[in-house]
Short mmCIF file of C-alpha atoms in Angstrom, two decimals:
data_model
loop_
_atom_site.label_atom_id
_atom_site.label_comp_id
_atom_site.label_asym_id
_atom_site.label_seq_id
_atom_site.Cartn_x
_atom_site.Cartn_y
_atom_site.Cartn_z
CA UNK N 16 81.05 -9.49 -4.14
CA UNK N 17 79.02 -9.67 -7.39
CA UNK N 18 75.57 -10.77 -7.37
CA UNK N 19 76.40 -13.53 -9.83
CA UNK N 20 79.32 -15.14 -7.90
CA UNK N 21 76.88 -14.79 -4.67
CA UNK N 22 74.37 -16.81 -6.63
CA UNK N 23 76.54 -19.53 -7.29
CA UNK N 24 78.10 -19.83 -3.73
CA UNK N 25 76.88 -21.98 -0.98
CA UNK N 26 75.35 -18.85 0.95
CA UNK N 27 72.57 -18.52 -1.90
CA UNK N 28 71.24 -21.54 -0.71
CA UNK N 29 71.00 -20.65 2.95
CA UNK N 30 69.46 -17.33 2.23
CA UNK N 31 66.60 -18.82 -0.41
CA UNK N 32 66.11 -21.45 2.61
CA UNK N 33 65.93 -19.07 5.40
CA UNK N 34 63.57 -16.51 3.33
CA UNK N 35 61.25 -19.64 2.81
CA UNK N 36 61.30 -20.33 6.07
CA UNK N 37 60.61 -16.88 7.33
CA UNK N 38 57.38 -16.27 4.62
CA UNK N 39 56.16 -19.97 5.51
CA UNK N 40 55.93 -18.36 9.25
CA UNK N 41 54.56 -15.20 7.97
CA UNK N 42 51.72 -16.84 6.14
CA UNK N 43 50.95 -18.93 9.54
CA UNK N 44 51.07 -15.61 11.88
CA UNK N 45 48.45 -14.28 9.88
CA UNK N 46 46.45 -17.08 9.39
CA UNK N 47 45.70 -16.87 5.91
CA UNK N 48 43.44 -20.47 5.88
CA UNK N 49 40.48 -19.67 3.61
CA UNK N 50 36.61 -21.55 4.76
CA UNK N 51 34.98 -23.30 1.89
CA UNK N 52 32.10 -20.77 0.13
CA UNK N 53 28.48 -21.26 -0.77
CA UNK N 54 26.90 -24.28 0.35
CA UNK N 55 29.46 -25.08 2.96
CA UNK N 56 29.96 -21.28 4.70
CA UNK N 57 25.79 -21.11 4.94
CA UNK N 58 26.07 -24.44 6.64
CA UNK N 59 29.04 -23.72 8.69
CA UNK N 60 27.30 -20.47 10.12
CA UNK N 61 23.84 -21.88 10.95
CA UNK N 62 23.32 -22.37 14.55
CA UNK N 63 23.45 -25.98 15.23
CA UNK N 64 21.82 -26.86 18.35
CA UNK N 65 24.29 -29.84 19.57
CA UNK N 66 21.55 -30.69 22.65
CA UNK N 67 19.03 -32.01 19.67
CA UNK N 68 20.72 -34.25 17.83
CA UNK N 69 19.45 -37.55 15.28
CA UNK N 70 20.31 -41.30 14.62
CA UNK N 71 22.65 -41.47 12.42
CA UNK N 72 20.92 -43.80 10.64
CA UNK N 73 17.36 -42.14 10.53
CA UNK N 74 15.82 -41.67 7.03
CA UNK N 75 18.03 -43.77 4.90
CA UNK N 76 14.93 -46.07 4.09
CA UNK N 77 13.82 -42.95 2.12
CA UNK N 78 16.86 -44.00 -0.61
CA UNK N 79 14.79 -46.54 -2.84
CA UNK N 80 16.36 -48.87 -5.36
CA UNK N 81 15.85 -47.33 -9.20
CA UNK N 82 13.93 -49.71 -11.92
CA UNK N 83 16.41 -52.56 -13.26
CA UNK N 84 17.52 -50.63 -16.27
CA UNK N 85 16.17 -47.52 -15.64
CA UNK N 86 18.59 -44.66 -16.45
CA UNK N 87 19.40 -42.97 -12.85
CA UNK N 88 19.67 -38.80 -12.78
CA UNK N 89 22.20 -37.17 -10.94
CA UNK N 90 21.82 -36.98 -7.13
CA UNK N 91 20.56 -33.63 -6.05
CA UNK N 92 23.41 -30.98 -4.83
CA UNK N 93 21.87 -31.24 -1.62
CA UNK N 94 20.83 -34.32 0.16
CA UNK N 95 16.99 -34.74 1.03
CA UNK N 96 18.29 -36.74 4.49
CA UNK N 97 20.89 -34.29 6.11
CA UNK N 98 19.95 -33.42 9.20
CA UNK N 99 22.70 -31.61 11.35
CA UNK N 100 23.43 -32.87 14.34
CA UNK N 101 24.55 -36.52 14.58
CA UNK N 102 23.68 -38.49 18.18
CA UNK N 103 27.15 -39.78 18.83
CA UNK N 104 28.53 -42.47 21.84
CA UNK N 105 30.86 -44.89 22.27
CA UNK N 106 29.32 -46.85 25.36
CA UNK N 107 28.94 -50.14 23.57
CA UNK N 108 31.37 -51.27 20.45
CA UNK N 109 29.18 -52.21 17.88
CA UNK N 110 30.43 -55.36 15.65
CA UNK N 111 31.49 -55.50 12.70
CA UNK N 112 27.93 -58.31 11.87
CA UNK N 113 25.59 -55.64 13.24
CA UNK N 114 26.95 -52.71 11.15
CA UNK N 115 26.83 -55.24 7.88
CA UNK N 116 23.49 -55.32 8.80
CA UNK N 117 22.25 -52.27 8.89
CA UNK N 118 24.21 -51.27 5.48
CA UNK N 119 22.73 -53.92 3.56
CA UNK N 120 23.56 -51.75 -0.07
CA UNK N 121 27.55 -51.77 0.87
CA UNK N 122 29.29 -53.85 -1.36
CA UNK N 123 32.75 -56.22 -1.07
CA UNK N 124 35.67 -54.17 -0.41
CA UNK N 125 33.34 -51.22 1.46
CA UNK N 126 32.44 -49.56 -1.92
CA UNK N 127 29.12 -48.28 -2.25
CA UNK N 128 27.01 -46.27 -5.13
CA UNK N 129 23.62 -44.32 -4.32
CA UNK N 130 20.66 -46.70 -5.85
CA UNK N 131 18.49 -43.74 -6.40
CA UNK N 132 20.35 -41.70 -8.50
CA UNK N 133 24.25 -41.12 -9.64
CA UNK N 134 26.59 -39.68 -7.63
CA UNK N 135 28.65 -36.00 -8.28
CA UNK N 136 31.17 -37.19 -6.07
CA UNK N 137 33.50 -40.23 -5.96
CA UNK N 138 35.76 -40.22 -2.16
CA UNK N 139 38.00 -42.57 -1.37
CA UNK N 140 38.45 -42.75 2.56
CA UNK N 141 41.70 -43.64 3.60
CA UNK N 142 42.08 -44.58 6.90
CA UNK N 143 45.87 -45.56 8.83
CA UNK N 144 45.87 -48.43 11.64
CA UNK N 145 48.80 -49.94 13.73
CA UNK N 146 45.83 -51.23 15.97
CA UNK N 147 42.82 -50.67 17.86
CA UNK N 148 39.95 -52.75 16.23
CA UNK N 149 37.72 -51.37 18.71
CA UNK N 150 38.06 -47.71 17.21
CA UNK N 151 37.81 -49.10 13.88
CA UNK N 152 34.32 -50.84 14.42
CA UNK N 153 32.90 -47.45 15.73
CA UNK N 154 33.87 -45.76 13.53
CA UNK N 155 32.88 -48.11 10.75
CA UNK N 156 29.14 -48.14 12.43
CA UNK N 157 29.00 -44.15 11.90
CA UNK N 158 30.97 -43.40 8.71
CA UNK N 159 29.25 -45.82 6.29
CA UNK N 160 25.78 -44.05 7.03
CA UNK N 161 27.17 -40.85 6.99
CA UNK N 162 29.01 -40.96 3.73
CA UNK N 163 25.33 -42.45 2.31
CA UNK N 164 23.07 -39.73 3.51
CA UNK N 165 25.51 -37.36 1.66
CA UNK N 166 25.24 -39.49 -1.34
CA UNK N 167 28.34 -40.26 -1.65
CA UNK N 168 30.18 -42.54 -4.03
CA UNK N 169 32.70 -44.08 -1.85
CA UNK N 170 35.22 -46.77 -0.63
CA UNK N 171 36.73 -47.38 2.19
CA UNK N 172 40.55 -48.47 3.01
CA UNK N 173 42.09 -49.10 5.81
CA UNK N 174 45.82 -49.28 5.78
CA UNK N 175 47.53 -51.94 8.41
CA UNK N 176 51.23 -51.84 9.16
CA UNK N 177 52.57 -55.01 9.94
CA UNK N 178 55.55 -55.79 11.85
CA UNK N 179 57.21 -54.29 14.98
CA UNK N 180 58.68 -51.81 13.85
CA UNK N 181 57.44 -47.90 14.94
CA UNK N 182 54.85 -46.63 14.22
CA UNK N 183 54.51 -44.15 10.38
CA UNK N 184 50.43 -42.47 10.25
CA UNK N 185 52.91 -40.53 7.37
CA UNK N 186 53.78 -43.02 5.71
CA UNK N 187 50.81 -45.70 6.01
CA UNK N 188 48.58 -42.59 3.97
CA UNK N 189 50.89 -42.59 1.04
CA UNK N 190 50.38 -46.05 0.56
CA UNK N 191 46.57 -45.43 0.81
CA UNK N 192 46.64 -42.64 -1.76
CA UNK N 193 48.96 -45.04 -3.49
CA UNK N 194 46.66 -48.23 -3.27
CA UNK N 195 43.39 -46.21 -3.75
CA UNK N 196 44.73 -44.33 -7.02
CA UNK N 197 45.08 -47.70 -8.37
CA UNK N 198 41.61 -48.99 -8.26
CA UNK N 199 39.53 -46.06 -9.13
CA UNK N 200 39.88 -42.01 -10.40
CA UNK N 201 38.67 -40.76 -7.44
CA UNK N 202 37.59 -36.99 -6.94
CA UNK N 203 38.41 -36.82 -3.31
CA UNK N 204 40.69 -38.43 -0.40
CA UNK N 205 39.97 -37.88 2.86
CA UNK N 206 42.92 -38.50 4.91
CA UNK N 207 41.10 -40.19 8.09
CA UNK N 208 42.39 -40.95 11.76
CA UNK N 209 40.84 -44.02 12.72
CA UNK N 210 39.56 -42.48 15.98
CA UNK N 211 37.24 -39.46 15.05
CA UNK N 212 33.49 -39.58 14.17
CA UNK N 213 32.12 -36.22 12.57
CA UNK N 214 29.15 -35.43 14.14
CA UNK N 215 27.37 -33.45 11.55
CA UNK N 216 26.25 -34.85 7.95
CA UNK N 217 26.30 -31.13 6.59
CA UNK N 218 29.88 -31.26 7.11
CA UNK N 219 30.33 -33.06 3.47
CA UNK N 220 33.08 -35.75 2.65
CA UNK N 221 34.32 -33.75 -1.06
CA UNK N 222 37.02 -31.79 -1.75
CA UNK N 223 37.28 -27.83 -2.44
CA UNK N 224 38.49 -27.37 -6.17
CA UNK N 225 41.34 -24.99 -5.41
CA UNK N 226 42.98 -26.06 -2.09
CA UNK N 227 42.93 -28.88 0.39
CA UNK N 228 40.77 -28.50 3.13
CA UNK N 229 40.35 -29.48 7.03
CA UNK N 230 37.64 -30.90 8.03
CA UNK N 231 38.04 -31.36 11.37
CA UNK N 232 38.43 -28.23 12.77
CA UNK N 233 36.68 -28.52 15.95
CA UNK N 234 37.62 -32.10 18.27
CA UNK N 235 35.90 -32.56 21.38
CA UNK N 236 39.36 -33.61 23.44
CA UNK N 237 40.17 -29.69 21.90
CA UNK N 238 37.10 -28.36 23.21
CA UNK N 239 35.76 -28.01 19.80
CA UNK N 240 38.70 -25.08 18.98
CA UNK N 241 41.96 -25.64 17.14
CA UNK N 242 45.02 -26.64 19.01
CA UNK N 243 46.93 -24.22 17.04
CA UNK N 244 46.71 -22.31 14.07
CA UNK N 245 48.87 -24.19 11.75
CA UNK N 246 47.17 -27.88 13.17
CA UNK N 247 46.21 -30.25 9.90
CA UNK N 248 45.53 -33.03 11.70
CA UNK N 249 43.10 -35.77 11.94
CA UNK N 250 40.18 -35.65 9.05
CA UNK N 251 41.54 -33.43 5.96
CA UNK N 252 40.45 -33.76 1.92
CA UNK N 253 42.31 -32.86 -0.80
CA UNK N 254 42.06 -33.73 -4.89
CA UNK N 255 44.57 -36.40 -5.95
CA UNK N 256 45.72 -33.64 -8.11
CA UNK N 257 46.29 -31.37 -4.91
CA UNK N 258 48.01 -34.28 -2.83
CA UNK N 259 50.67 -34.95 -5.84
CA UNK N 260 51.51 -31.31 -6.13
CA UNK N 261 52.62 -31.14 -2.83
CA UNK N 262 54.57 -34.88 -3.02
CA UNK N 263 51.76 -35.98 -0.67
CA UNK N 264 53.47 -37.33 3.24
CA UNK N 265 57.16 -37.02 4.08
CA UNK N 266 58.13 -40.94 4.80
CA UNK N 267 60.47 -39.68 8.20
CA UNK N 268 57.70 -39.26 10.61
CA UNK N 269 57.96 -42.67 13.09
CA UNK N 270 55.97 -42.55 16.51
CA UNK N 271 52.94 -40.99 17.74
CA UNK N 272 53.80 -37.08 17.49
CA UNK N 273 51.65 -34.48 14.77
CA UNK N 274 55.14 -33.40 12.79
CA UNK N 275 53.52 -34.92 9.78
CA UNK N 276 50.99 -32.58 9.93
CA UNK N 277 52.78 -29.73 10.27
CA UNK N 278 54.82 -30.94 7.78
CA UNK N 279 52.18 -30.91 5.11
CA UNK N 280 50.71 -27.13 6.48
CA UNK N 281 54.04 -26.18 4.84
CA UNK N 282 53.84 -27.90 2.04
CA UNK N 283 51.00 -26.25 1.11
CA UNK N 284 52.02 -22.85 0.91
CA UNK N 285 55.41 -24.06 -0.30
CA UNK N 286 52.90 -25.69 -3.33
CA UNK N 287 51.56 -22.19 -3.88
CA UNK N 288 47.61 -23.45 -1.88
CA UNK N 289 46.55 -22.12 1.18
CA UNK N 290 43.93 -24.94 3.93
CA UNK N 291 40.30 -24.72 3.25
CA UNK N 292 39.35 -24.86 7.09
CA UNK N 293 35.32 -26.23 7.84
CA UNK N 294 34.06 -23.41 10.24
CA UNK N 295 33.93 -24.62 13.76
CA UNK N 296 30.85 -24.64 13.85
CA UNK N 297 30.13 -27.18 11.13
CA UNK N 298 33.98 -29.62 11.64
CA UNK N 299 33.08 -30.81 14.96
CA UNK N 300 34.21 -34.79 15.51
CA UNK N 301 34.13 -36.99 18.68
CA UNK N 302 37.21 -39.00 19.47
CA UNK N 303 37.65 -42.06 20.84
CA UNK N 304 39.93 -42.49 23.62
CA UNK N 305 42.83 -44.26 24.19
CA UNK N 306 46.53 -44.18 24.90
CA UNK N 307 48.85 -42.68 22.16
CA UNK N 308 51.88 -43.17 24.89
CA UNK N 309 53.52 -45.64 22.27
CA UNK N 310 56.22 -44.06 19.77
CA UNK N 311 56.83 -40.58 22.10
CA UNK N 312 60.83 -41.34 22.66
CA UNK N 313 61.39 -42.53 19.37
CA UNK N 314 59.65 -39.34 17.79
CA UNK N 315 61.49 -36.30 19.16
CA UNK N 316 63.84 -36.36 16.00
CA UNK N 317 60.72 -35.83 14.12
CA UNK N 318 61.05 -31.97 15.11
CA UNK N 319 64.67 -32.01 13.47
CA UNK N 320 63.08 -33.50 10.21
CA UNK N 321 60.29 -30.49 10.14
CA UNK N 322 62.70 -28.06 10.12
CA UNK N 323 64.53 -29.70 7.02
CA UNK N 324 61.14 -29.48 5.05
CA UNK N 325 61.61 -26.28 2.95
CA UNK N 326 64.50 -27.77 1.73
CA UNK N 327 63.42 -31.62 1.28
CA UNK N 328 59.41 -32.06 0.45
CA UNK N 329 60.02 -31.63 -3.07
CA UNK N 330 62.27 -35.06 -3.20
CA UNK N 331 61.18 -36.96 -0.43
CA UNK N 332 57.24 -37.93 -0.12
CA UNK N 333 55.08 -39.80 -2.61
CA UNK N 334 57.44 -39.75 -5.31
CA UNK N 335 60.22 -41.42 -2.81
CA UNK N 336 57.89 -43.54 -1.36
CA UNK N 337 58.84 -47.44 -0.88
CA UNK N 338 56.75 -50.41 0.69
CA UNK N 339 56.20 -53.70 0.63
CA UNK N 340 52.69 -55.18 -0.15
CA UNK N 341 51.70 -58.16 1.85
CA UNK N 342 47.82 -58.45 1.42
CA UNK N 343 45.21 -57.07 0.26
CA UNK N 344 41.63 -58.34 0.87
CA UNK N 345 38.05 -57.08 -0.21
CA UNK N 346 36.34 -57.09 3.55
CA UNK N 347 32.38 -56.65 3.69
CA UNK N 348 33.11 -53.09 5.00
CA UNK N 349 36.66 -52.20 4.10
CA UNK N 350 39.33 -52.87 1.90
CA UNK N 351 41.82 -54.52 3.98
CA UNK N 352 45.54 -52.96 3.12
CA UNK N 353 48.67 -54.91 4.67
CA UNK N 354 52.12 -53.31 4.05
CA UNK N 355 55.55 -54.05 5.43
CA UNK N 356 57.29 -50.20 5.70
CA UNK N 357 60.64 -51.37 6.61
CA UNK N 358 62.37 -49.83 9.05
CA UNK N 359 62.81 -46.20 10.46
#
């Protein structure tokens, strides 16, 4: 048979899949993730002593107001206020009045600007929720101070689905990306589980130029390693321009089960990029327990659906994506997202 009639026969197609396939697997075996240079590698190799740690909320008085009118310089690459090691517990859920309290300088919609000086970076933090208020307020009460001692330019989102239908993390952070995009040019998006608190401010909420990067390499219910080599999961950053080139999400991922993240691993060495990993030392996060039991039966065809995505993540993703917007309000810590998904 001649290499041009093999070309045009169904067979092509399986063999361009399968080689995909096979380097996608190659690239994973030898674990060719990449850790973020300069600034972020010195940090990441320092050795953080975890048994001293500060309030997460210590120094920000330092921050003054500029002059009305006064033309503000750029913030300094490196913060005066970081100190490591963030003190960390979730014995008592803070509310929602206290933590308005204590970030007096956040404004409508949980947007804030440094008053001191201008910002390098604008993020965007995106953050999915079927439920769970509780998780939300505690991690509200650590992220906004966070993000400020980095000196950050920043909003927050937090993406509701509404109905009964099954739960789509996927899904939910498309519309984020989506809904974000809209309102502001944003440098960064941090793709944010609702139930992880970093625990060091030199771990910093921007993106790496050239490929996206996990940040949260090292969760305590993980004990502080990764679950496995290809795992994208739960805090990650990437440039809009990075999340578009790989068509963001796949839209098929209902219940509670990672194959989104997977999913995404491969699309970004199908997109050509490799993961910027945080060193463990540096990506460490606390989660807050609870029960992800809901979604696990409806989910197993999710594994079906990874296997399809050499084949499908250039169609299907943030250029097929589809909701329906039901609200959106301007909350004193959070824009409040509402969408209708429709059903899986």
């Amino acid at each position: 048979m001649s290499f041009p009639r093999m070309r045009d026969g169904p067979w092509f197609l399986v063999f361009l899949v399968l080689f995909q396939l096979a380097f996608i697997v190659l690239l994973y075996e030898r674990g060719l993730s990449v850790t973020v240079f300069g600034f972020l590698k010195q940090a990441g190799s320092f050795p953080w002593d975890y048994s001293r740690s500060y309030d997460v909320y210590a120094n920000l008085s330092f921050f003054t107001p500029g002059k009305d009118g006064e033309q503000l310089p750029y913030c300094k690459p490196k913060s005066p206020v970081l100190v490591g090691p963030l003190n960390i517990n979730f014995v008592k859920i803070p509310s929602l009045t206290r933590t308005i309290k204590k970030n007096p300088y956040v404004r409508l919609g949980g947007r804030y600007s440094p008053l001191h000086c201008q910002a390098r970076y604008k993020s965007a933090i995106i953050i999915p929720l079927e439920s769970g208020e509780r998780r939300l307020h505690h991690l509200l009460y650590y992220l906004h101070p966070f993000l400020q001692r980095q000196q950050l330019q920043y909003g927050i989102y937090v993406i509701h689905q509404a109905g009964n239908s099954t739960y789509n993390r996927a899904k939910l952070l498309n519309v984020g990306v989506w809904e974000a995009l809209k309102e502001e040019e944003w440098d960064c998006l941090l793709l944010h589980d609702v139930d992880l608190v970093p625990e060091n401010d030199y771990n910093l909420y921007i993106c790496d130029d050239y490929y996206p990067k996990h940040m949260s390499s090292a969760i305590d219910t993980f004990q502080y390693r990764l679950p496995y080599r290809r795992y994208f999961g739960g805090v990650s950053a990437v440039t809009p321009e990075q999340y578009l080139k790989m068509n963001g999400f796949p839209n098929s991922y209902w219940g509670w089960w990672t194959g989104e993240d997977d999913d995404i691993a491969t699309r970004i060495y199908l997109a050509g990029m490799r993961i910027a990993r945080i060193p463990v030392t540096l990506g460490r996060y606390k989660m807050i327990k609870y029960n992800v039991a809901k979604g696990i039966r409806e989910n197993r065809k999710s594994r079906y659906v990874l296997v399809r995505t050499a084949v499908t993540w250039r169609y299907y993703g943030m250029n097929s994506l589809f909701y329906n917007l039901l609200s959106k309000e301007l909350l004193p810590l959070y824009t409040n997202i509402t969408v209708d998904l429709g059903r899986n």
